[in-house]
Amino acid sequence: MARKKAQTILVVEDDPTTAELISDALADEGYKLVVAREGGEALRLIRERHPSAITLDLALPGIDGRSFLLSLRSDEATKRTPVIVVSANSGNLTSFERRSVSQVIPKPFDLDELRSAVAGVARA
């Protein structure tokens, strides 16, 4: 039986400890991980790596998470890429922003909830 190709998940998180925690949890589930520390880097990586899903912190240096989300949704090539917001600032999302993401997980977050959310949107 042919083995399924591992899906790539883009983790957009500026805190190294949190990025590592998310990456380790999802790598254990068989995903390939790419980490961006700020929104501009994330936009570049999306075009290079074409991730199956994105986890997004909102408080980022440079291009913040909200601006990143707007850029992502404005681009025909990326507007359907599933995004899971993982942020302590998730309560500040507008109704439009909430509708444009697959799920919102407030920090501190539960790893099982995160794994489940990613599995739900990153299906082949």
XYZ file of C-alpha atoms in Angstrom:
124
model
C 0.000 0.000 0.000
C 1.348 3.456 -0.912
C 2.160 5.654 2.027
C 0.404 8.995 2.214
C 2.683 12.015 1.730
C 3.096 13.971 4.952
C 1.218 17.243 4.890
C 3.015 20.484 5.640
C 1.777 22.726 8.432
C 3.023 26.312 8.710
C 3.402 27.445 12.325
C 3.385 31.255 12.535
C 4.569 32.009 16.066
C 7.192 34.459 17.325
C 7.738 32.826 20.724
C 10.397 30.091 20.266
C 9.109 27.949 23.148
C 5.521 27.988 21.882
C 6.639 27.377 18.290
C 8.637 24.351 19.441
C 5.733 23.030 21.522
C 3.311 23.282 18.572
C 5.865 21.856 16.127
C 6.725 18.890 18.349
C 3.062 18.071 18.985
C 2.212 18.127 15.273
C 5.411 16.332 14.184
C 4.370 13.490 16.502
C 1.217 13.239 14.361
C 3.289 12.839 11.178
C 3.096 16.368 9.780
C 6.015 18.245 8.225
C 6.479 21.556 10.017
C 7.676 24.909 8.797
C 8.017 27.729 11.330
C 7.817 31.460 10.634
C 8.580 33.986 13.378
C 6.738 36.908 11.741
C 4.078 37.587 9.114
C 6.345 38.648 6.243
C 8.372 35.461 6.540
C 5.135 33.452 6.708
C 3.825 34.998 3.479
C 7.072 34.052 1.723
C 6.978 30.486 3.090
C 3.378 29.972 1.966
C 4.383 30.613 -1.631
C 7.390 28.279 -1.337
C 5.904 25.417 0.698
C 2.122 25.486 -0.022
C 1.092 24.275 3.450
C -2.060 22.223 4.046
C -2.901 24.382 7.079
C -1.552 27.253 9.156
C -1.493 27.875 12.899
C -1.371 31.628 13.494
C -0.501 33.753 16.487
C -1.904 37.273 16.216
C 0.810 39.155 18.138
C 3.735 39.074 15.723
C 6.577 41.477 14.968
C 6.538 43.160 11.568
C 3.379 42.099 9.772
C 1.043 41.109 12.605
C -1.331 38.156 12.504
C -4.384 40.211 11.529
C -2.578 41.860 8.588
C -1.164 38.470 7.600
C -4.669 36.994 7.591
C -5.968 39.836 5.414
C -3.102 39.341 2.925
C -3.688 35.603 2.899
C -7.413 35.961 2.204
C -6.841 38.627 -0.472
C -4.640 36.325 -2.572
C -6.406 33.894 -4.923
C -3.643 31.292 -4.404
C -3.950 31.242 -0.599
C -7.447 32.401 0.250
C -8.713 28.866 0.927
C -5.763 27.710 3.052
C -7.159 26.680 6.454
C -6.001 28.859 9.349
C -6.243 28.023 13.039
C -5.674 31.072 15.226
C -3.724 30.152 18.378
C -3.431 33.366 20.343
C -3.888 35.043 23.685
C -5.428 37.930 21.718
C -8.095 35.817 20.007
C -10.893 37.700 21.798
C -10.040 40.777 19.719
C -10.927 39.182 16.373
C -13.655 40.877 14.369
C -16.608 38.822 13.157
C -15.137 38.940 9.621
C -11.802 37.608 10.898
C -13.554 34.842 12.851
C -15.439 33.774 9.723
C -12.215 33.680 7.704
C -10.491 31.158 9.995
C -11.254 27.491 10.605
C -10.948 27.626 14.367
C -9.832 29.899 17.198
C -7.884 28.392 20.091
C -7.057 30.794 22.940
C -3.719 30.605 24.738
C -2.911 28.874 26.945
C -4.053 26.016 24.740
C -4.600 22.291 25.074
C -2.337 20.201 22.802
C -5.079 17.657 22.125
C -7.428 20.445 21.018
C -4.710 21.772 18.701
C -3.976 18.327 17.236
C -7.683 17.729 16.670
C -8.145 21.127 15.001
C -5.229 20.553 12.625
C -6.380 17.023 11.795
C -9.831 18.396 11.014
C -8.600 20.912 8.443
C -5.511 19.211 6.994
C -7.251 16.178 5.528
C -5.902 15.079 2.176
